[in-house]
Every structure is written in structure tokens, then in C-alpha cells.
Amino acid sequence: MTIVLAARRRNGAGPSAFDAAPAVPGDKSITHRAVLLGALARGTTVVANPLDAGDTRRSLALARAAGAEVRITDCDEDGHAGTGAVWRITGAPGAREAEAAGSPNGTPTVDCGNSGTTMRLGLGLLAGRPGAFRLTGDDSLRRRPMLRVVAPLRAMGAEIRGRRGGELAPLTVRGGRLRAVAWRSPVASAQVKSAVLLAGLQASGRTVVLEPTASRDHTERMLAAFGAPVERELLPDGTVAVAVEGGRMLRAACVTVPADLSAAAFFFVAAAVVPGARATVRGVGVNPTRAGLLEVLKAAGAEVHLRAERQVGGEPVADVTVTGPERLRPFEVGGDLVPRLIDEIPALAVAALAACGTSVVRDAAELRVKETDRIRSLGQELAKLGARVEELPDGLRIEGGRRLPGGSVSARGDHRLAMAFAVLALLLDGPVAVEGFEAVAVSFPGFLRSLAELPLDVRA
Ligand code: S3P
């Protein structure tokens, strides 16, 4: 699906300032974790304000395959949960033998679609259960690196097979008795850390994951709510060590999911690039391991206001307003900041194009193995619009402040590129056609409706 977007302008000048309060869905990372921990827990986990989207539905399917029961209430007619939806996950802690019935080669298959989180955390969950499962995904997911998760799980005793020695899905995991490991991950990845912790919960002994810098800590926070506290230690060289005791039975919990900062990001950037514009999102997660975007927008001169700061289900939450400055300054992103805003770099690229100078993103080679190679995709697609964007091995150099005429871009099947390009329309002199816009359904099915808060004319 291609949509065409054009900014509504003030007498030929920049786009009109706006005061947006877009609806933003529940946090994707937290919804995945509530479902998957719920599947391992004794009792019924209640998930309020879940993200109901392509990716999180994949985790529901994986939970069901693992023997959990899933009930969705407050659905509208087409079976998709509206606002106020609640998911109930009744766990299957005493892993039963996988039911092979109905699957062609005797091994139940879970299609993880586009969802890296479902596949990687799912491997950790299934590694500790008897029976075999085959995990596959769409073209993008079948190209993404899996050995980073497969290697520690194998070291714990799981049997995992896949293409290229287990680097690429489809993967078949045969779980069973696991032993604890101490695993040093070369990348700061919450998916690796979480997969090992999920397996560690089911292992005998104490499992430790070491990561070079802190990645998002939603799993650690949520495990405490499920009765399995995690110990965290910052070592003198900056390594973060996270440890969990095995053999602990999780207890079902009630999880209220905050609004997703990674979804809100597109509206915060929209406000930041239009002088005097404002965007407010209430109840949005501001976990410091995720909130790097707000720091960068602030450093670039945007006003960032947090009100009603509170804790919701162990996660810091606030009502956040971002206001666009007269001139947005260029910015540099690198080092420890990168894992705290890794998913926001497509949105930040839009901010960089609006800034008065050159912005640089470094130390972000992980972008090359996301839903697309986001360094290459951003470089090539933004160049189609006349932007000066230089690809670096581990990031991007983006020249801001140039007038851009508009044109056509492809989302390349990547939800965050689709949303970034839609917001970019605010900066362009002419309309932009975004091909493959339907990718937004992976994380933000209502994005088009929320986009009505911005001064954009949109044609499907
Ligand atoms: C996620 C972790 C990040 C992020 C992804 C979601 C998670 O990936 O990019 O969108 O929910 O744990 P990595 O853990 O690979 O860095």
C-alpha cells in the first residue's frame, strides 16, 4: 500500500504549528515480555493495555504453542482488541510434551512473522521445555542473526538446528534439562539477555549474562513482579552483569503496559522539527534504558517536559510534551547512548534533516541487522528525496537544513521506516509517496489515525 503525504503550510512558509495529543499504543517490548513470562508462570497473568499488533500477536501464538491459554477480552468485531483491552494468559509452567498433531513434519511450527523479539525470547522460553518446536518468520526475520541467542542456549544444553549452523531461521529447538551458564554477549542486546534469562529460570543453578553496556531492562523489572528477582551489577569496566536463579517457579502477575516511547517518538520528532509545535503523550514509558531519544531532542534544543512522573508495574512512566524550537541544533549520537535509542534512529534521522548543520550517528552497527539494514535503507531512501546522507560502517552522517522537494520512498517492509518517512513529509516542499506503508501494522496499527493530529494531507 502506497500513501501520499503533504504538509499543510502557512502561506507558503513552513508547516503550521500544531498541538497534537496522538493516541499511542502499549509498549511493544513490555507486551511481548508479559505474554512470554505469563506463559511460564503458574496462574493467570492479566495484561492491561497490551500492544495489539502484528508482532505481539506472534508472541501470543508462541505462548499458545508452549501450552499457555490466551483469552482476549473487550474485543471489537474483528477480534482485535480496542482501547481498554485485556489479555489473560494462563501459564503452562509444568511443561507438557509438545503436541505434534496437525503439523506436517511432526514438529509444531510457530511463525514469528517479522518479530525478532518473539523468535529470540521464544527460543529462550522453549529451550527449557520438553519437545521440539520449529520457529520461522518472514523474509526479513529469516535473514537476521540468531547465533547470538542460539550459542548461549546450546551452551546451556538446548539442541537447536538451523540454516548456517543455527545463524538463520527456520530454527528447530529441542528443549529439556538446562544447566546454568555465565555468558558474555559481545553486543548490548536485550533480546540476547532476555533469552538467556528465560532459559536460566528453567536451568539448574545461577545464570549470569554479561553485556558490554546496559540494554533495555524490561525483563529484569518484570521478573521481579513475577517473583523471580534478578541481581544486577555494574562492573568497573562498564560491563553489566545480570543474574537469575534457576528452578524458581514464576507467579502470574498483573501487568499494566505503558504507552510505547518508540511509537510516541515519531510524534515527538514531528513536534521537534516544527517551530512552536507541541506533541503530548500521556502515560508513556520513560525507562532510562529506553529514553535516549528525549535526551537527544533536548540537547538539540527542543523543550522536553515530563509531568506526573510515576511508576506503573515497575516501569517509570510520565506525561511527556515535546515543543519544537525556532532552530533545531544538529546532534551526535554514539557510545552507551546507542542501545537506549536504537529503535528511534529512523525518527532521529528526520530530526537530523531539520537541524541547522550536520548530525552524526556512530557505534550503531546493530542497525544493519534490524528489520532492514537501517543504515543502508535510510541512506538510500533519503537520498531519493535529495537529502545528503552518508552511510558510515556503523552509522550515518546527515546534513540538515537543506530544502527537499519531495518524491517517492519505500519503507522496504520496515515499520519504523514507514513511520519516519510519513513524519518526514512535514519537512518537504512537495508530497512524498511512501510505498509499503502497511508495514506499520507490525507495531502501530492505528498510526494513520494518530497521524491525523499532524498538519498533513494524507491520501491512500
Ligand atoms: C528489543 C530489543 C532491541 C530492539 C528491539 C526490541 C526487545 O533489540 O531493537 O526492537 O524488546 O528486547 P536488541 O535486543 O537486539 O538490541
Coordinates of C-alpha atoms and ligand atoms in Angstrom, one line a residue:
M1 CA 0.0 0.0 0.0
T2 CA 1.3 3.4 -1.0
I3 CA 0.2 6.5 0.8
V4 CA 1.0 10.1 -0.3
L5 CA 1.5 12.8 2.4
A6 CA 1.9 16.5 2.0
A7 CA 2.4 19.1 4.7
R8 CA -0.2 21.8 5.2
R9 CA 1.8 25.1 5.1
R10 CA 1.3 28.6 6.4
N11 CA 1.2 30.8 3.3
G12 CA 4.0 29.0 1.5
A13 CA 6.2 29.0 4.6
G14 CA 7.0 26.1 7.0
P15 CA 4.2 23.7 8.2
S16 CA 1.6 25.1 10.6
A17 CA 2.5 24.7 14.2
F18 CA 0.2 22.1 16.0
D19 CA -0.7 20.9 19.4
A20 CA -1.0 17.1 19.0
A21 CA -2.1 14.6 21.5
P22 CA -1.9 11.4 19.5
A23 CA -3.2 8.0 20.7
V24 CA -0.1 5.8 21.2
P25 CA -0.5 2.1 21.8
G26 CA 1.1 0.0 24.6
D27 CA 4.8 -0.7 24.7
K28 CA 5.8 -3.5 22.3
S29 CA 8.8 -4.8 24.3
I30 CA 6.8 -4.9 27.5
T31 CA 3.8 -6.6 25.9
H32 CA 6.0 -9.4 24.5
R33 CA 7.5 -10.0 27.9
A34 CA 4.2 -10.0 29.7
V35 CA 2.9 -12.7 27.3
L36 CA 6.0 -14.8 27.4
L37 CA 6.6 -14.6 31.2
G38 CA 2.8 -15.3 31.6
A39 CA 3.2 -18.5 29.6
L40 CA 5.9 -19.7 32.0
A41 CA 4.0 -18.7 35.2
R42 CA 1.7 -20.5 37.5
G43 CA -1.8 -18.8 37.3
T44 CA -3.4 -16.3 35.1
T45 CA -1.4 -13.2 34.1
V46 CA -3.5 -10.2 33.3
V47 CA -2.1 -7.8 30.7
A48 CA -3.8 -4.4 30.6
N49 CA -3.3 -2.0 27.7
P50 CA -1.3 -4.5 25.6
L51 CA 0.0 -3.6 22.2
D52 CA -2.3 -5.4 19.8
A53 CA -0.2 -5.6 16.7
G54 CA 1.4 -8.0 14.2
D55 CA 4.5 -8.6 16.3
T56 CA 2.8 -9.1 19.7
R57 CA 0.2 -11.5 18.1
R58 CA 3.2 -13.6 17.2
S59 CA 4.2 -13.9 20.8
L60 CA 0.6 -14.9 21.7
A61 CA 0.9 -17.7 19.1
L62 CA 4.2 -18.8 20.6
A63 CA 2.7 -18.8 24.1
R64 CA -0.2 -20.9 22.9
A65 CA 2.2 -23.3 21.2
A66 CA 4.0 -23.6 24.5
G67 CA 0.8 -24.8 26.1
A68 CA -0.5 -21.5 27.6
E69 CA -4.1 -20.4 27.3
V70 CA -4.8 -17.0 25.9
R71 CA -8.0 -15.0 26.4
I72 CA -8.6 -11.6 24.8
T73 CA -11.5 -9.6 26.2
D74 CA -13.0 -6.2 25.2
C75 CA -12.5 -7.1 21.5
D76 CA -14.3 -5.2 18.7
E77 CA -16.0 -7.3 16.0
D78 CA -12.9 -8.2 14.0
G79 CA -11.3 -9.8 17.0
H80 CA -8.8 -7.1 17.6
A81 CA -8.6 -5.5 21.0
G82 CA -9.6 -1.9 21.2
T83 CA -8.7 0.6 24.0
G84 CA -9.2 -0.9 27.4
A85 CA -8.4 -4.4 26.1
V86 CA -7.1 -7.0 28.5
W87 CA -5.2 -10.2 27.6
R88 CA -5.3 -13.1 30.0
I89 CA -2.5 -15.6 29.8
T90 CA -2.9 -18.8 31.8
G91 CA 0.6 -20.3 32.0
A92 CA 1.8 -23.8 31.5
P93 CA 4.6 -23.9 33.9
G94 CA 4.8 -27.7 34.1
A95 CA 6.0 -28.0 30.5
R96 CA 4.0 -30.7 28.8
E97 CA 5.2 -32.7 25.8
A98 CA 4.8 -30.6 22.7
E99 CA 1.7 -31.7 20.7
A100 CA 2.8 -32.7 17.3
A101 CA -0.7 -33.2 15.9
G102 CA -1.6 -31.3 12.8
S103 CA 1.9 -30.3 11.8
P104 CA 3.3 -31.7 8.6
N105 CA 6.7 -33.0 9.8
G106 CA 5.6 -33.8 13.3
T107 CA 7.1 -30.7 14.8
P108 CA 4.8 -27.8 15.7
T109 CA 5.8 -24.6 13.8
V110 CA 5.4 -21.1 15.2
D111 CA 5.5 -18.4 12.5
C112 CA 7.2 -15.4 14.2
G113 CA 6.4 -13.2 11.2
N114 CA 8.5 -10.0 11.4
S115 CA 9.1 -10.3 15.2
G116 CA 12.7 -10.7 16.3
T117 CA 11.6 -10.5 19.9
T118 CA 9.2 -13.4 19.5
M119 CA 11.9 -15.6 17.9
R120 CA 14.8 -14.7 20.2
L121 CA 12.9 -14.7 23.5
G122 CA 10.8 -17.6 22.3
L123 CA 13.9 -19.7 21.8
G124 CA 14.9 -19.0 25.4
L125 CA 11.5 -20.0 26.7
L126 CA 11.3 -23.2 24.6
A127 CA 14.9 -24.2 25.4
G128 CA 13.7 -25.3 28.8
R129 CA 10.7 -27.3 27.7
P130 CA 10.5 -30.8 26.5
G131 CA 9.5 -31.4 22.9
A132 CA 10.6 -29.8 19.7
F133 CA 9.4 -26.6 18.0
R134 CA 10.2 -25.1 14.7
L135 CA 10.4 -21.3 14.6
T136 CA 10.2 -19.5 11.3
G137 CA 9.5 -16.0 10.1
D138 CA 9.1 -13.7 7.1
D139 CA 11.9 -12.9 4.7
S140 CA 13.3 -10.2 6.9
L141 CA 13.4 -12.3 10.1
R142 CA 14.9 -15.3 8.2
R143 CA 17.9 -13.1 7.3
R144 CA 18.5 -11.8 10.9
P145 CA 21.3 -13.2 13.1
M146 CA 20.2 -15.8 15.6
L147 CA 23.5 -17.4 16.7
R148 CA 23.9 -14.7 19.3
V149 CA 20.9 -16.4 21.1
V150 CA 21.4 -19.9 19.8
A151 CA 25.0 -20.2 21.1
P152 CA 24.3 -19.5 24.8
L153 CA 21.2 -21.7 24.7
R154 CA 23.3 -24.5 23.2
A155 CA 25.9 -24.0 26.0
M156 CA 23.0 -24.5 28.4
G157 CA 22.1 -27.8 26.9
A158 CA 19.4 -27.0 24.3
E159 CA 19.5 -28.6 21.0
I160 CA 19.0 -26.1 18.2
R161 CA 19.3 -26.6 14.5
G162 CA 19.0 -24.1 11.7
R163 CA 20.5 -22.9 8.5
R164 CA 24.2 -21.9 8.5
G165 CA 24.9 -23.7 11.7
G166 CA 22.0 -22.1 13.5
E167 CA 22.6 -18.5 12.5
L168 CA 19.5 -18.3 10.4
A169 CA 15.8 -19.3 10.9
P170 CA 13.9 -21.6 10.4
L171 CA 15.3 -23.0 13.6
T172 CA 14.2 -26.2 15.4
V173 CA 14.7 -26.1 19.1
R174 CA 14.5 -29.2 21.2
G175 CA 14.4 -28.2 24.8
G176 CA 14.9 -30.1 28.0
R177 CA 17.1 -30.0 31.1
L178 CA 19.3 -27.0 31.1
R179 CA 22.4 -26.0 33.1
A180 CA 23.2 -22.5 34.2
V181 CA 25.9 -20.5 32.3
A182 CA 27.8 -17.3 32.6
W183 CA 27.5 -15.8 29.2
R184 CA 29.3 -12.8 27.9
S185 CA 27.4 -11.3 25.0
P186 CA 29.5 -9.3 22.6
V187 CA 26.6 -7.0 21.8
A188 CA 24.4 -5.0 24.2
S189 CA 21.2 -6.7 23.3
A190 CA 18.1 -7.0 25.4
Q191 CA 16.9 -9.9 23.3
V192 CA 20.0 -11.9 23.9
K193 CA 20.0 -11.1 27.6
S194 CA 16.3 -11.9 27.9
A195 CA 16.5 -15.2 26.0
V196 CA 19.3 -16.3 28.3
L197 CA 17.4 -15.2 31.4
L198 CA 14.3 -17.1 30.3
A199 CA 16.3 -20.2 29.8
G200 CA 18.2 -19.5 33.1
L201 CA 14.9 -19.5 35.0
Q202 CA 14.4 -23.1 33.8
A203 CA 18.0 -24.2 34.4
S204 CA 19.7 -25.7 37.5
G205 CA 22.0 -23.1 39.1
R206 CA 22.6 -19.4 38.7
T207 CA 22.8 -18.0 35.2
V208 CA 24.7 -14.8 34.6
V209 CA 24.6 -12.6 31.4
L210 CA 27.3 -10.0 30.9
E211 CA 26.7 -7.3 28.4
P212 CA 29.2 -4.5 27.3
T213 CA 26.7 -1.7 28.1
A214 CA 23.2 -1.7 29.5
S215 CA 20.4 -2.7 27.1
R216 CA 16.7 -2.1 28.0
D217 CA 15.9 -3.7 31.3
H218 CA 12.2 -4.5 31.0
T219 CA 12.8 -8.3 31.5
E220 CA 14.6 -7.7 34.8
R221 CA 11.9 -5.4 36.1
M222 CA 9.1 -7.7 35.1
L223 CA 10.8 -10.8 36.5
A224 CA 10.7 -9.1 39.9
A225 CA 6.9 -8.7 39.6
F226 CA 6.6 -12.4 38.6
G227 CA 8.5 -13.4 41.8
A228 CA 11.9 -14.1 40.3
P229 CA 14.1 -11.1 41.2
V230 CA 17.2 -10.6 39.2
E231 CA 20.5 -9.3 40.5
R232 CA 22.3 -6.6 38.6
E233 CA 25.9 -5.4 39.0
L234 CA 27.8 -2.7 37.2
L235 CA 31.5 -3.9 36.9
P236 CA 34.4 -1.5 36.9
D237 CA 35.0 -1.8 33.2
G238 CA 31.4 -0.8 32.4
T239 CA 30.2 -4.4 31.8
V240 CA 26.7 -5.0 33.2
A241 CA 26.1 -8.4 34.9
V242 CA 22.6 -9.7 35.4
A243 CA 22.0 -12.9 37.3
V244 CA 18.9 -15.1 37.9
E245 CA 18.5 -18.2 40.0
G246 CA 17.2 -21.3 38.2
G247 CA 14.4 -23.6 39.3
R248 CA 12.2 -20.8 40.5
M249 CA 8.5 -21.0 39.6
L250 CA 7.1 -17.8 38.3
R251 CA 3.9 -16.5 39.8
A252 CA 1.3 -14.9 37.5
A253 CA 1.2 -11.1 37.7
C254 CA -1.0 -8.1 36.6
V255 CA 0.9 -6.0 34.1
T256 CA -0.2 -2.6 33.0
V257 CA 1.6 -1.7 29.9
P258 CA 2.7 2.0 29.5
A259 CA 2.4 3.7 26.1
D260 CA 5.3 2.9 23.8
L261 CA 8.0 5.6 23.7
S262 CA 9.3 4.1 20.4
A263 CA 5.8 4.7 18.9
A264 CA 5.5 8.1 20.5
A265 CA 8.9 9.0 19.1
F266 CA 7.5 9.8 15.7
F267 CA 5.2 12.4 17.2
F268 CA 7.9 13.9 19.5
V269 CA 10.1 14.3 16.4
A270 CA 7.3 15.8 14.4
A271 CA 6.9 18.5 17.1
A272 CA 10.7 19.0 17.4
V273 CA 11.0 19.8 13.7
V274 CA 8.2 22.4 13.5
P275 CA 8.9 25.6 15.5
G276 CA 6.3 26.1 18.2
A277 CA 4.6 22.8 17.6
R278 CA 3.8 20.5 20.5
A279 CA 3.1 16.8 21.0
T280 CA 1.9 15.3 24.2
V281 CA 1.7 11.6 25.0
R282 CA 0.3 10.6 28.4
G283 CA 1.4 7.6 30.4
V284 CA 4.4 7.0 28.2
G285 CA 7.3 4.8 29.3
V286 CA 10.4 6.8 30.2
N287 CA 12.6 3.9 31.4
P288 CA 16.1 5.4 31.3
T289 CA 17.4 2.4 29.4
R290 CA 14.9 3.4 26.6
A291 CA 14.6 7.1 26.8
G292 CA 17.7 8.3 24.9
L293 CA 15.6 10.0 22.2
L294 CA 14.3 12.5 24.8
E295 CA 17.8 13.4 25.8
V296 CA 18.9 13.9 22.2
L297 CA 15.9 16.1 21.4
K298 CA 16.6 18.2 24.5
A299 CA 20.2 18.6 23.6
A300 CA 19.2 19.7 20.1
G301 CA 17.1 22.5 21.6
A302 CA 13.6 21.0 21.8
E303 CA 11.7 21.6 25.1
V304 CA 11.0 18.2 26.7
H305 CA 8.6 18.3 29.6
L306 CA 7.8 15.4 31.9
R307 CA 4.8 15.7 34.1
A308 CA 3.1 13.3 36.5
E309 CA 6.1 11.0 36.8
R310 CA 5.1 7.7 38.3
Q311 CA 5.7 4.0 38.4
V312 CA 3.4 1.7 36.5
G313 CA 4.1 -2.0 37.0
G314 CA 7.7 -1.4 38.0
E315 CA 8.3 0.9 35.0
P316 CA 8.8 4.7 35.1
V317 CA 6.0 6.5 33.2
A318 CA 5.2 10.2 32.6
D319 CA 3.1 12.5 30.6
V320 CA 5.6 13.9 28.1
T321 CA 5.3 17.0 26.0
V322 CA 7.9 18.0 23.3
T323 CA 7.9 21.5 21.9
G324 CA 9.7 22.5 18.7
P325 CA 12.4 25.2 19.0
E326 CA 12.9 28.0 16.5
R327 CA 16.1 26.3 15.3
L328 CA 16.8 22.7 16.0
R329 CA 20.6 22.1 16.5
P330 CA 22.5 19.2 15.0
F331 CA 23.4 16.3 17.3
E332 CA 25.8 13.5 17.8
V333 CA 24.8 10.0 18.9
G334 CA 27.3 7.3 19.9
G335 CA 28.6 5.1 22.7
D336 CA 26.4 4.0 25.6
L337 CA 23.6 6.2 24.4
V338 CA 23.0 4.0 21.3
P339 CA 21.3 1.0 22.9
R340 CA 19.0 3.5 24.7
L341 CA 17.6 4.8 21.4
I342 CA 18.5 2.1 18.9
D343 CA 14.9 1.9 17.6
E344 CA 14.5 5.6 17.4
I345 CA 17.2 6.3 14.9
P346 CA 14.9 6.3 11.9
A347 CA 12.9 9.0 13.7
L348 CA 16.0 10.8 14.7
A349 CA 17.2 10.9 11.0
V350 CA 14.1 13.1 10.4
A351 CA 15.2 15.4 13.2
A352 CA 18.7 15.5 11.7
L353 CA 17.3 16.6 8.3
A354 CA 15.6 19.5 10.0
A355 CA 18.6 20.6 12.1
C356 CA 20.8 23.5 11.1
G357 CA 24.0 21.6 10.5
T358 CA 25.4 18.0 10.2
S359 CA 24.3 15.3 12.7
V360 CA 26.2 12.1 13.2
V361 CA 25.2 8.6 14.4
R362 CA 28.1 6.2 15.3
D363 CA 28.6 3.0 17.2
A364 CA 25.3 1.8 15.8
A365 CA 26.3 -1.2 13.5
E366 CA 23.4 -3.1 15.1
L367 CA 21.2 -1.0 12.8
R368 CA 22.4 -3.2 10.0
V369 CA 20.6 -6.3 11.4
K370 CA 17.3 -4.8 12.3
E371 CA 14.1 -5.3 10.3
T372 CA 16.1 -4.0 7.4
D373 CA 19.7 -2.7 7.2
R374 CA 18.5 0.6 8.5
I375 CA 21.8 2.4 7.7
R376 CA 21.6 1.4 4.1
S377 CA 17.9 1.8 3.8
L378 CA 17.9 5.3 5.4
G379 CA 20.9 6.3 3.3
Q380 CA 19.4 5.2 0.0
E381 CA 15.8 6.2 0.6
L382 CA 16.6 9.6 1.9
A383 CA 18.9 10.2 -1.0
K384 CA 16.0 9.6 -3.3
L385 CA 14.4 12.8 -1.8
G386 CA 17.6 14.8 -2.4
A387 CA 18.9 14.5 1.1
R388 CA 22.7 14.4 1.8
V389 CA 23.1 11.3 3.9
E390 CA 26.4 9.5 4.1
E391 CA 26.4 5.9 5.1
L392 CA 29.1 5.0 7.7
P393 CA 30.0 1.4 8.6
D394 CA 28.4 2.0 12.0
G395 CA 26.0 4.9 11.5
L396 CA 25.1 7.9 9.4
R397 CA 26.2 11.4 8.7
I398 CA 23.1 13.6 7.9
E399 CA 23.2 17.1 6.5
G400 CA 20.3 19.1 7.8
G401 CA 18.7 22.4 6.9
R402 CA 18.5 21.8 3.1
R403 CA 15.2 22.3 1.2
L404 CA 13.9 19.0 0.0
P405 CA 11.4 18.7 -2.8
G406 CA 9.5 15.5 -2.0
G407 CA 9.3 12.4 -4.1
S408 CA 8.9 8.6 -3.6
V409 CA 10.4 6.3 -1.0
S410 CA 10.0 2.7 0.0
A411 CA 9.5 1.5 3.6
R412 CA 11.2 -1.7 2.5
G413 CA 8.9 -3.7 4.7
D414 CA 10.2 -1.9 7.8
H415 CA 7.6 -0.4 10.2
R416 CA 9.8 2.2 11.6
L417 CA 11.0 3.4 8.2
A418 CA 7.3 3.7 7.1
M419 CA 6.5 5.9 10.2
A420 CA 9.7 8.0 9.9
F421 CA 9.0 8.7 6.2
A422 CA 5.4 9.8 7.0
V423 CA 6.6 12.3 9.6
L424 CA 9.3 13.5 7.2
A425 CA 6.5 14.8 5.0
L426 CA 6.4 17.8 7.4
L427 CA 9.8 19.0 6.1
L428 CA 9.3 18.5 2.4
D429 CA 8.3 21.2 -0.1
G430 CA 6.2 18.7 -2.1
P431 CA 4.3 15.5 -1.4
V432 CA 6.0 12.2 -0.6
A433 CA 4.7 8.8 -1.6
V434 CA 5.6 6.1 0.9
E435 CA 5.4 2.7 -0.6
G436 CA 4.9 -0.3 1.7
F437 CA 3.2 1.8 4.4
E438 CA 1.2 -1.3 5.6
A439 CA 4.4 -2.3 7.5
V440 CA 3.2 0.0 10.3
A441 CA 0.8 -2.8 11.4
V442 CA 3.7 -4.6 13.0
S443 CA 4.0 -2.2 15.9
F444 CA 1.4 0.6 15.5
P445 CA -1.8 -0.4 13.6
G446 CA -3.5 2.9 14.4
F447 CA -0.7 5.0 13.2
L448 CA -2.6 6.6 10.3
R449 CA -5.4 7.6 12.7
S450 CA -2.9 9.2 15.1
L451 CA -1.2 10.9 12.2
A452 CA -4.4 13.0 11.7
E453 CA -3.1 15.0 14.7
L454 CA -0.4 16.5 12.4
P455 CA -0.8 19.1 9.7
L456 CA -0.5 16.6 6.9
D457 CA -2.8 15.8 4.0
V458 CA -2.8 12.1 3.5
R459 CA -4.1 10.1 0.5
A460 CA -4.2 6.4 0.4
Ligands
S3P1 C1 14.0 -5.3 21.9 C2 15.4 -5.1 21.9 C3 16.1 -4.4 20.9 C4 15.2 -3.6 20.0 C5 14.0 -4.4 19.5 C6 13.2 -4.8 20.7 C7 13.4 -6.0 23.0 O1 16.8 -5.3 20.1 O2 15.9 -3.1 18.8 O3 13.2 -3.6 18.7 O4 12.2 -6.0 23.1 O5 14.1 -6.7 23.7 P1 18.2 -5.9 20.6 O6 18.0 -6.6 21.8 O7 18.6 -6.9 19.5 O8 19.2 -4.8 20.7

